[in-house]
Coordinates of C-alpha atoms in Angstrom, one line a residue:
G21 CA 129.3 71.5 104.0
V22 CA 125.3 72.1 104.3
L23 CA 124.1 68.9 102.8
P24 CA 126.0 66.1 104.2
I25 CA 124.5 67.4 107.8
F26 CA 120.3 67.0 105.9
P27 CA 120.3 63.2 107.2
L28 CA 121.4 63.7 110.5
L29 CA 118.9 66.4 111.2
G30 CA 116.5 63.8 109.3
F31 CA 116.2 66.1 105.8
S32 CA 115.9 64.3 103.0
S33 CA 116.5 66.2 99.7
C34 CA 114.7 65.5 96.7
H35 CA 117.0 64.7 94.4
I36 CA 120.7 62.4 94.1
L37 CA 123.2 64.3 93.9
K38 CA 125.6 64.7 91.3
S39 CA 128.8 66.0 91.6
E40 CA 130.8 67.1 94.8
K41 CA 131.4 70.6 93.7
H42 CA 129.4 73.0 93.9
N43 CA 129.2 75.4 91.8
V44 CA 129.1 74.1 88.3
G45 CA 128.3 76.2 85.7
W46 CA 127.9 78.9 88.3
D47 CA 129.1 81.6 85.7
K48 CA 126.6 81.4 83.2
Y49 CA 123.5 81.3 85.5
L50 CA 125.6 85.6 86.0
A51 CA 125.8 85.5 82.2
D52 CA 123.6 88.4 80.1
E53 CA 120.1 86.8 78.8
P54 CA 118.3 89.6 76.7
T55 CA 116.6 87.5 74.5
E56 CA 112.7 88.6 73.3
F57 CA 110.5 85.9 73.2
Y58 CA 106.1 85.4 73.4
K59 CA 104.2 83.2 74.6
L60 CA 107.0 79.9 74.0
P61 CA 104.9 76.7 74.7
L62 CA 106.3 74.5 78.1
T63 CA 106.2 71.6 78.7
W64 CA 106.5 69.3 81.7
R65 CA 109.3 66.6 82.5
S66 CA 106.8 64.8 83.8
S67 CA 102.8 63.3 83.5
N68 CA 102.2 64.3 87.2
A69 CA 99.1 66.2 86.8
I70 CA 99.7 69.8 87.5
P71 CA 96.5 71.3 89.8
S72 CA 93.7 72.6 88.1
W73 CA 92.9 75.8 89.6
L74 CA 97.0 77.0 89.4
R75 CA 96.1 80.0 86.7
G76 CA 97.3 82.5 86.4
S77 CA 101.0 84.2 86.2
Y78 CA 104.1 84.0 87.6
V79 CA 106.3 86.8 87.1
K80 CA 110.5 87.4 87.6
N81 CA 111.9 90.4 87.6
G82 CA 115.9 90.9 87.7
P83 CA 119.2 91.8 85.9
S84 CA 120.0 90.3 83.2
Q85 CA 122.0 92.6 81.4
K86 CA 125.4 94.6 81.6
Q87 CA 127.5 94.8 78.4
F88 CA 125.9 96.0 74.9
G89 CA 128.3 94.1 71.7
T90 CA 131.8 94.1 71.7
E91 CA 133.3 96.7 74.2
N92 CA 135.2 95.4 76.5
R93 CA 133.4 97.5 79.5
W94 CA 131.0 96.1 81.8
Y95 CA 128.5 97.4 85.3
S96 CA 130.8 95.8 88.5
H97 CA 127.3 95.9 90.3
Y98 CA 125.1 93.2 90.0
F99 CA 122.7 95.7 91.2
D100 CA 123.4 98.0 87.4
S101 CA 122.9 95.0 85.0
W102 CA 120.0 95.7 83.2
A103 CA 115.7 94.4 84.0
K104 CA 114.5 91.6 82.6
L105 CA 110.8 90.6 83.0
N106 CA 110.5 86.7 82.4
K107 CA 107.0 85.9 82.9
I108 CA 105.6 82.2 83.6
T109 CA 101.7 81.8 82.1
F110 CA 98.7 78.9 83.3
A111 CA 96.8 79.9 81.1
E112 CA 93.2 79.0 81.1
D113 CA 93.1 75.6 78.7
G114 CA 95.9 74.2 80.6
Q115 CA 98.4 75.4 78.8
V116 CA 102.2 76.8 79.9
H117 CA 103.0 79.3 78.0
F118 CA 107.2 81.5 78.3
S119 CA 107.1 85.4 77.9
G120 CA 110.8 87.4 79.0
R121 CA 111.9 91.0 77.2
M122 CA 113.8 93.6 79.0
V123 CA 112.7 96.8 80.6
E124 CA 113.3 98.9 77.2
T125 CA 114.5 102.4 79.6
H126 CA 115.4 105.3 78.3
N127 CA 118.9 104.8 79.3
Y128 CA 118.7 100.7 78.9
K129 CA 117.2 102.0 75.0
R130 CA 120.4 105.0 74.4
C131 CA 122.5 101.6 75.6
Q132 CA 120.6 98.8 73.5
E133 CA 120.6 101.2 70.3
A134 CA 124.3 102.1 70.4
Q135 CA 125.6 98.9 71.4
K136 CA 128.0 100.0 74.3
L137 CA 127.7 101.2 77.8
K138 CA 126.0 105.0 78.0
P139 CA 126.4 106.7 80.9
S140 CA 123.3 107.3 83.9
I141 CA 123.7 107.2 87.2
T142 CA 124.9 104.0 88.5
V143 CA 124.9 101.9 91.9
A144 CA 128.7 101.3 91.9
G145 CA 131.4 101.5 89.0
V146 CA 132.2 100.4 85.6
L147 CA 135.1 98.6 84.3
P148 CA 137.5 97.7 83.7
N149 CA 137.4 102.1 83.5
D150 CA 135.0 103.9 85.7
W151 CA 133.0 107.6 84.3
N152 CA 135.1 109.8 83.4
M153 CA 134.2 114.1 84.4
I154 CA 132.4 114.0 81.3
E155 CA 130.5 111.1 81.1
M156 CA 130.0 111.2 84.8
A157 CA 127.5 114.4 83.7
E158 CA 126.2 112.9 81.2
G159 CA 124.7 110.5 83.9
V160 CA 124.1 113.1 86.3
A161 CA 122.1 115.1 83.8
N162 CA 120.6 111.1 82.3
S163 CA 120.2 110.5 85.5
F164 CA 118.4 106.3 87.1
D165 CA 115.9 104.8 85.5
N166 CA 117.2 100.9 86.1
T167 CA 113.4 98.9 87.8
N168 CA 114.9 95.8 88.0
V169 CA 113.0 94.7 91.5
L170 CA 109.4 93.6 90.9
L171 CA 106.6 93.6 89.6
W172 CA 103.9 95.5 91.1
R173 CA 99.8 96.0 90.3
L174 CA 98.2 99.1 91.4
G175 CA 94.0 99.3 92.2
N176 CA 92.3 95.8 91.5
P177 CA 93.4 93.2 88.9
T178 CA 90.2 94.7 86.7
N179 CA 91.8 98.2 86.4
G180 CA 95.0 97.9 87.4
T181 CA 98.1 100.2 86.5
Y182 CA 101.4 97.2 86.4
I183 CA 104.6 98.9 87.6
A184 CA 108.7 97.8 87.5
T185 CA 109.7 99.1 91.0
T186 CA 113.1 100.2 92.1
D187 CA 114.5 101.4 95.6
Y188 CA 114.4 105.0 93.7
P189 CA 111.6 106.5 92.9
K190 CA 110.6 106.0 90.3
V191 CA 108.4 103.3 88.1
H192 CA 108.1 102.2 84.5
Y193 CA 104.7 101.5 83.1
I194 CA 104.1 97.6 82.1
D195 CA 102.1 95.9 79.4
P196 CA 101.3 92.7 81.2
D197 CA 100.3 91.4 78.3
T198 CA 103.1 92.3 75.9
L199 CA 105.8 93.2 78.8
A200 CA 106.3 96.4 76.5
V201 CA 107.2 100.2 79.5
T202 CA 103.5 101.8 77.7
G203 CA 105.6 104.9 80.0
V204 CA 107.6 106.2 83.0
N205 CA 107.0 108.2 87.0
T206 CA 108.5 110.4 89.0
P207 CA 106.7 111.3 92.0
P208 CA 106.0 115.5 91.8
P209 CA 106.9 117.1 94.4
L210 CA 104.2 116.7 97.6
G211 CA 105.8 118.1 100.9
G212 CA 109.2 117.8 99.9
I213 CA 112.3 116.8 96.6
S214 CA 110.8 112.2 96.9
I215 CA 114.4 111.4 97.3
Q216 CA 114.7 107.2 98.0
T217 CA 110.7 104.5 98.0
A218 CA 110.7 100.8 98.9
S219 CA 110.8 98.4 95.9
H220 CA 109.1 96.8 97.9
W221 CA 105.5 97.4 97.9
I222 CA 102.6 96.7 100.7
R223 CA 98.6 95.1 100.2
E224 CA 96.2 97.4 102.5
L225 CA 94.6 94.6 104.4
G226 CA 90.9 94.1 102.6
T227 CA 91.2 95.8 100.2
D228 CA 93.1 96.6 96.8
N229 CA 95.3 99.6 97.6
S230 CA 98.8 99.6 98.2
I231 CA 101.5 101.3 100.3
N232 CA 104.2 102.9 99.8
Y233 CA 106.5 105.8 101.3
H234 CA 108.1 108.3 100.1
L235 CA 111.5 110.0 101.5
M236 CA 111.0 113.5 101.1
L237 CA 113.9 116.1 100.9
N238 CA 113.1 119.9 102.5
P239 CA 115.6 121.8 101.1
L240 CA 116.0 124.1 103.9
N241 CA 116.8 121.2 106.2
P242 CA 119.0 118.6 104.5
A243 CA 120.6 116.6 107.2
H244 CA 116.0 115.5 108.2
P245 CA 113.8 114.0 105.7
N246 CA 110.5 113.0 106.1
F247 CA 109.1 109.9 106.0
V248 CA 106.5 110.1 104.5
L249 CA 104.0 107.4 103.7
F250 CA 100.9 107.0 100.8
R251 CA 98.1 105.5 99.7
Y252 CA 97.8 104.5 96.0
G253 CA 94.7 103.4 94.4
A254 CA 94.9 102.1 90.5
N255 CA 97.1 104.3 88.9
M256 CA 100.1 106.2 90.6
D257 CA 98.5 110.2 90.7
D258 CA 95.7 108.1 93.0
R259 CA 97.4 108.2 95.9
E260 CA 97.1 110.5 99.4
M261 CA 99.1 111.0 102.0
I262 CA 98.5 108.6 105.4
G263 CA 101.2 111.1 107.1
Q264 CA 104.8 112.3 108.0
F265 CA 107.3 112.1 110.3
P266 CA 110.9 113.6 110.9
I267 CA 114.7 111.1 110.3
D268 CA 118.0 112.2 111.8
H269 CA 119.4 110.9 108.5
V270 CA 118.5 109.5 105.0
N271 CA 117.8 106.3 105.4
Y272 CA 118.3 103.4 103.6
N273 CA 115.1 101.3 103.5
H274 CA 113.8 98.9 101.3
M275 CA 110.7 97.4 103.1
I276 CA 108.0 97.9 105.0
S277 CA 105.2 96.0 106.5
N278 CA 101.5 96.4 107.9
T279 CA 99.6 94.8 110.1
A280 CA 95.8 95.5 109.7
N281 CA 95.7 99.1 111.6
Y282 CA 99.5 99.7 111.8
A283 CA 102.3 100.1 108.9
V284 CA 106.0 98.7 111.0
I285 CA 108.2 101.1 109.7
V286 CA 112.1 100.8 110.2
I287 CA 114.3 103.6 110.9
Y288 CA 118.5 101.8 110.4
P289 CA 121.4 103.5 112.2
V290 CA 122.7 102.9 108.3
A291 CA 122.9 106.9 105.8
M292 CA 122.9 107.0 102.6
N293 CA 125.1 110.5 102.7
Y294 CA 124.1 111.6 99.4
W295 CA 127.0 114.9 99.7
T296 CA 130.0 112.5 99.6
M297 CA 128.6 111.5 96.4
P298 CA 130.9 113.2 94.0
E299 CA 133.7 111.3 96.1
H300 CA 132.8 108.0 94.7
N301 CA 131.7 108.8 91.0
M302 CA 127.9 109.8 92.0
H303 CA 127.5 106.4 93.0
P304 CA 124.9 106.6 95.5
I305 CA 125.5 102.4 97.7
E306 CA 129.2 103.3 97.8
T307 CA 127.7 106.4 100.5
L308 CA 126.2 104.3 103.1
E309 CA 127.3 105.0 106.7
L310 CA 127.1 103.7 109.7
L311 CA 126.0 105.5 112.4
D312 CA 126.6 105.3 116.2
E313 CA 122.6 105.4 116.6
P314 CA 120.3 102.2 117.6
T315 CA 117.4 100.9 115.4
R316 CA 114.8 103.1 115.7
V317 CA 110.9 101.6 114.8
Y318 CA 107.9 103.5 114.4
L319 CA 104.5 102.8 113.6
M320 CA 101.9 104.7 111.9
N321 CA 98.2 104.3 112.5
L322 CA 97.0 103.3 108.7
H323 CA 93.6 105.4 109.6
D324 CA 94.6 108.7 111.1
G325 CA 98.0 108.6 110.7
S326 CA 99.1 109.0 114.4
V327 CA 102.8 107.9 114.8
I328 CA 103.7 105.7 117.8
N329 CA 107.1 106.4 118.2
G330 CA 110.5 105.6 121.1
F331 CA 111.2 102.2 120.3
E332 CA 114.3 101.4 120.1
T333 CA 117.2 98.5 120.1
S334 CA 121.4 98.3 119.9
D335 CA 121.5 94.5 119.4
P336 CA 123.7 94.3 116.2
S337 CA 122.0 92.6 114.4
M338 CA 119.0 94.3 114.4
V339 CA 121.9 97.6 112.1
F340 CA 120.7 96.8 108.6
A341 CA 117.4 94.2 107.5
T342 CA 116.1 94.1 103.7
H343 CA 112.8 91.9 104.2
H344 CA 110.2 92.0 106.2
M345 CA 108.2 89.2 106.0
N346 CA 104.7 89.4 108.4
A347 CA 103.7 91.8 111.2
W348 CA 100.5 91.9 113.2
E349 CA 98.8 92.7 115.8
E350 CA 98.7 90.6 119.8
G351 CA 96.3 91.3 121.8
E352 CA 95.7 95.4 122.4
D353 CA 98.5 96.1 123.4
E354 CA 102.2 94.3 120.8
I355 CA 102.9 94.2 117.6
V356 CA 104.8 91.6 116.0
F357 CA 107.0 91.5 112.8
D358 CA 110.0 89.0 111.2
L359 CA 112.1 90.1 109.4
A360 CA 115.3 88.9 107.7
T361 CA 118.0 90.7 109.6
N362 CA 121.7 91.0 107.4
D363 CA 125.6 93.1 107.1
W364 CA 124.9 96.4 106.7
K365 CA 127.9 96.3 103.9
V366 CA 126.2 94.3 102.0
M367 CA 124.2 96.2 100.3
N368 CA 126.8 97.2 98.2
T369 CA 129.6 94.5 98.8
Y370 CA 127.3 91.4 97.9
M371 CA 126.7 91.6 94.6
E372 CA 130.0 93.4 93.9
I373 CA 130.1 90.3 90.3
E374 CA 133.7 89.6 91.0
V375 CA 133.2 88.9 94.5
M376 CA 129.9 86.6 93.0
L377 CA 132.6 84.7 90.3
N378 CA 135.5 84.8 92.7
H379 CA 134.2 84.3 96.1
N380 CA 136.1 81.1 97.7
E381 CA 133.8 78.8 99.5
T382 CA 134.2 78.1 103.6
D383 CA 132.9 75.4 105.7
N384 CA 130.0 77.2 107.2
E385 CA 126.8 75.8 107.6
W386 CA 124.3 78.2 107.8
A387 CA 123.8 81.9 105.5
D388 CA 125.0 84.8 107.1
Q389 CA 121.5 86.1 107.0
V390 CA 119.9 85.6 109.8
M391 CA 115.7 85.5 110.7
K392 CA 114.8 87.9 113.9
R393 CA 111.8 88.8 116.0
V394 CA 110.4 91.6 117.6
R395 CA 107.3 92.8 119.4
L396 CA 106.4 95.7 120.7
N397 CA 104.4 97.0 122.5
K398 CA 102.7 100.3 122.2
V399 CA 102.4 100.8 126.4
T400 CA 105.7 101.3 127.7
R401 CA 107.4 101.1 123.7
Q402 CA 109.5 97.7 125.1
M403 CA 111.1 96.6 122.1
T404 CA 112.8 92.6 122.7
V405 CA 114.1 91.0 119.8
E406 CA 113.8 87.6 120.1
D407 CA 115.9 84.9 118.5
W408 CA 113.2 83.1 115.1
P409 CA 112.1 79.6 117.0
N410 CA 114.0 76.6 115.7
P411 CA 112.5 73.3 118.1
T412 CA 114.4 71.7 115.2
K413 CA 117.1 73.1 116.9
D414 CA 118.9 73.1 112.8
P415 CA 120.4 77.7 112.5
M416 CA 120.9 77.1 109.0
L417 CA 116.6 76.8 109.0
N418 CA 117.1 80.7 110.8
T419 CA 119.4 81.6 108.0
M420 CA 116.7 82.7 104.5
D421 CA 116.2 85.7 103.2
F422 CA 113.8 86.5 100.2
P423 CA 111.3 85.2 103.2
M424 CA 107.6 84.5 101.6
I425 CA 104.4 83.6 103.4
N426 CA 100.8 82.9 102.0
M427 CA 99.5 86.0 101.8
N428 CA 96.3 85.2 102.7
F429 CA 98.0 85.4 106.1
W430 CA 99.1 88.6 106.0
G431 CA 98.9 91.2 108.4
Q432 CA 97.9 87.7 110.1
K433 CA 99.7 85.5 112.8
N434 CA 101.5 82.8 110.5
R435 CA 102.4 79.0 110.8
Y436 CA 104.9 78.3 108.0
C437 CA 107.4 80.7 106.8
Y438 CA 109.3 80.2 102.9
G439 CA 112.1 81.0 102.0
W440 CA 116.3 81.1 100.9
V441 CA 119.2 80.3 101.8
G442 CA 122.8 81.3 100.4
I443 CA 125.9 80.1 101.7
D444 CA 129.2 80.6 99.5
Y445 CA 126.7 82.1 97.5
W446 CA 126.5 78.5 95.6
R447 CA 125.2 76.6 98.1
Q448 CA 121.5 76.8 97.6
S449 CA 119.0 75.7 99.6
L450 CA 114.5 76.4 99.9
V451 CA 114.0 76.0 103.3
K452 CA 109.7 75.3 104.3
K453 CA 110.7 76.7 108.1
D454 CA 107.6 75.6 111.0
L455 CA 107.3 78.7 113.0
E456 CA 105.0 76.5 115.3
G457 CA 106.1 73.0 115.0
T458 CA 108.9 70.5 113.7
E459 CA 107.9 70.4 110.1
S460 CA 110.4 72.0 108.6
K461 CA 112.0 71.0 105.8
V462 CA 114.8 71.4 102.7
W463 CA 115.2 70.8 99.1
S464 CA 118.1 71.2 97.6
V465 CA 120.7 69.8 94.5
N466 CA 124.1 70.2 94.2
N467 CA 124.7 72.7 91.7
H468 CA 121.1 74.2 91.1
Y469 CA 120.0 77.9 91.8
P470 CA 117.0 78.0 92.9
G471 CA 115.7 81.7 93.6
E472 CA 112.8 83.0 95.7
M473 CA 109.9 81.4 96.8
F474 CA 106.3 82.3 95.8
F475 CA 103.3 81.1 97.5
V476 CA 99.6 80.2 95.6
P477 CA 97.8 79.0 97.4
N478 CA 95.3 76.7 96.8
P479 CA 91.6 78.0 96.9
E480 CA 89.4 75.5 97.8
G481 CA 92.5 75.1 100.7
V482 CA 91.7 75.5 104.3
E483 CA 95.0 75.1 106.0
E484 CA 98.0 77.4 105.6
D485 CA 100.1 75.7 103.4
D486 CA 97.9 73.5 101.0
G487 CA 99.3 75.3 97.6
I488 CA 102.4 75.6 94.5
I489 CA 104.6 77.3 95.3
I490 CA 106.7 78.3 92.3
T491 CA 110.3 79.6 92.2
V492 CA 112.8 79.4 88.6
V493 CA 116.0 76.7 89.0
F494 CA 119.0 77.1 87.1
D495 CA 120.9 73.5 86.9
G496 CA 124.5 74.4 86.6
E497 CA 124.8 70.4 84.8
R498 CA 122.8 71.9 82.4
E499 CA 123.1 74.7 81.8
Q500 CA 119.7 75.7 81.4
S501 CA 117.1 77.1 84.4
Y502 CA 114.0 75.6 85.2
V503 CA 110.2 76.6 86.6
L504 CA 110.2 74.8 89.4
L505 CA 106.7 73.7 91.3
L506 CA 107.0 71.9 94.7
D507 CA 103.9 70.8 97.2
G508 CA 103.4 73.9 99.4
K509 CA 102.8 71.3 101.8
T510 CA 105.5 68.6 101.3
F511 CA 107.5 70.2 99.5
E512 CA 108.4 67.3 97.2
E513 CA 108.9 68.5 93.3
V514 CA 105.5 68.4 91.8
N515 CA 107.0 68.9 88.2
R516 CA 109.9 70.9 86.2
S517 CA 110.3 72.6 83.1
Y518 CA 113.7 73.5 81.1
L519 CA 113.2 76.8 79.9
P520 CA 114.4 77.5 76.1
Y521 CA 116.0 80.7 77.6
N522 CA 118.2 81.0 81.2
I523 CA 116.5 82.9 83.8
P524 CA 119.9 84.5 85.1
F525 CA 120.0 85.2 89.3
S526 CA 117.0 87.3 89.4
F527 CA 115.5 89.6 92.8
H528 CA 112.0 89.5 93.3
G529 CA 108.1 87.0 91.1
N530 CA 105.4 88.4 92.6
W531 CA 101.9 86.0 91.5
F532 CA 99.4 87.9 89.0
P533 CA 96.1 85.2 88.6
E534 CA 93.8 88.3 86.9
L535 CA 96.9 87.1 83.9
K536 CA 96.4 83.5 82.3

């Protein structure tokens, strides 16, 4: 396994390992937790001081309820588990509060009121019996509204709009104090019907603007949708089109990135074949297909909407990727970006609940996700795919997902990256990756399951890694979640606070310095 090799590589775990087993409490980590609570006070385990500058809220979005009442029926895929927002607030007076609330969408409330699953479009099937024909028709009528991936702020901290997002082009407006749903937005037709967007909104450098795309279906030519990029201001209605270009298939694209001047858009040879949805009981993720095409990259000029294309690769590692780490410009001619690649089938199979619970442990020493660096020459249209820098020669350090950087370096070259490594699901590590030297570090504890990290920079800091890492960990031995703070430089524990309610395995968190 991974843990025993740390000493040989010069790394050390920050804690004493208590159990040789790797999955103690794993099933409890995936259990439902829909309880609503508001500003519960938290206490820290040790007397270590929390930096006085750490003020704001860390908000996690993620699945939290897949079954209702006593009904013996549940969602088979973790993506379908209903969203919950969990907020950790570092208040101005130094107190720390914990709030949690389900994202109470129309379809969620139908299930809650009936205390059983009510049909809607679901990513995958329902167990032990999938929707029948009558339920499937009802599900199509109720569409999809489970925004369980991210909380994002449009606009500036003073007049911003908070939205819960997913890859479907529908968002829910969220009250950042109570976490209540205050409204819903489905984009009106504008150059076509939007059938997909990215869960990950991105910030335009030097502004409070947000950037995201919509994949627009042209009814007159449905096989060739338009990839349309928009710039948003303070709300969903405050938007303008930056530019657009046609693509050859309905591409699944979870995230894009941007430099100061360009949006970096990767079109993978993976299609979501909506025409086969009736064959899959209207479950969209089951329609993913691998095409015999190269991976293509497009650069869209954020100033005039013009597109530079012609970048192609047949590198098998670039068939699919989920998360961009960062992108930047080098010299006048080159764009560089780093991203987490994985198997194209992972979106369909990796989060199947039965697989997550019953996976057979292996002796693998690194994860399946692989970080890659891509270089684009705007003049020659050369596209070069490189292995990620690895001066320490430890392959595990390059197999991370949920890559996170100091967001003050978004759009410019960064030295440090923080990421999550999951081997056999439950053998999990957190990594600080030094892309230019040998200062990489690992945090890992048997039967402790950490989530994605967020880097909160010290406002008076000068160095890139001067800040606090915040994440939520599930202690499988105690069957209890805790907030973990790590020092951005040393990657050592600053403090932790055990929570009165658990936070199940979730997707993405965000830091809002204005919510304090």
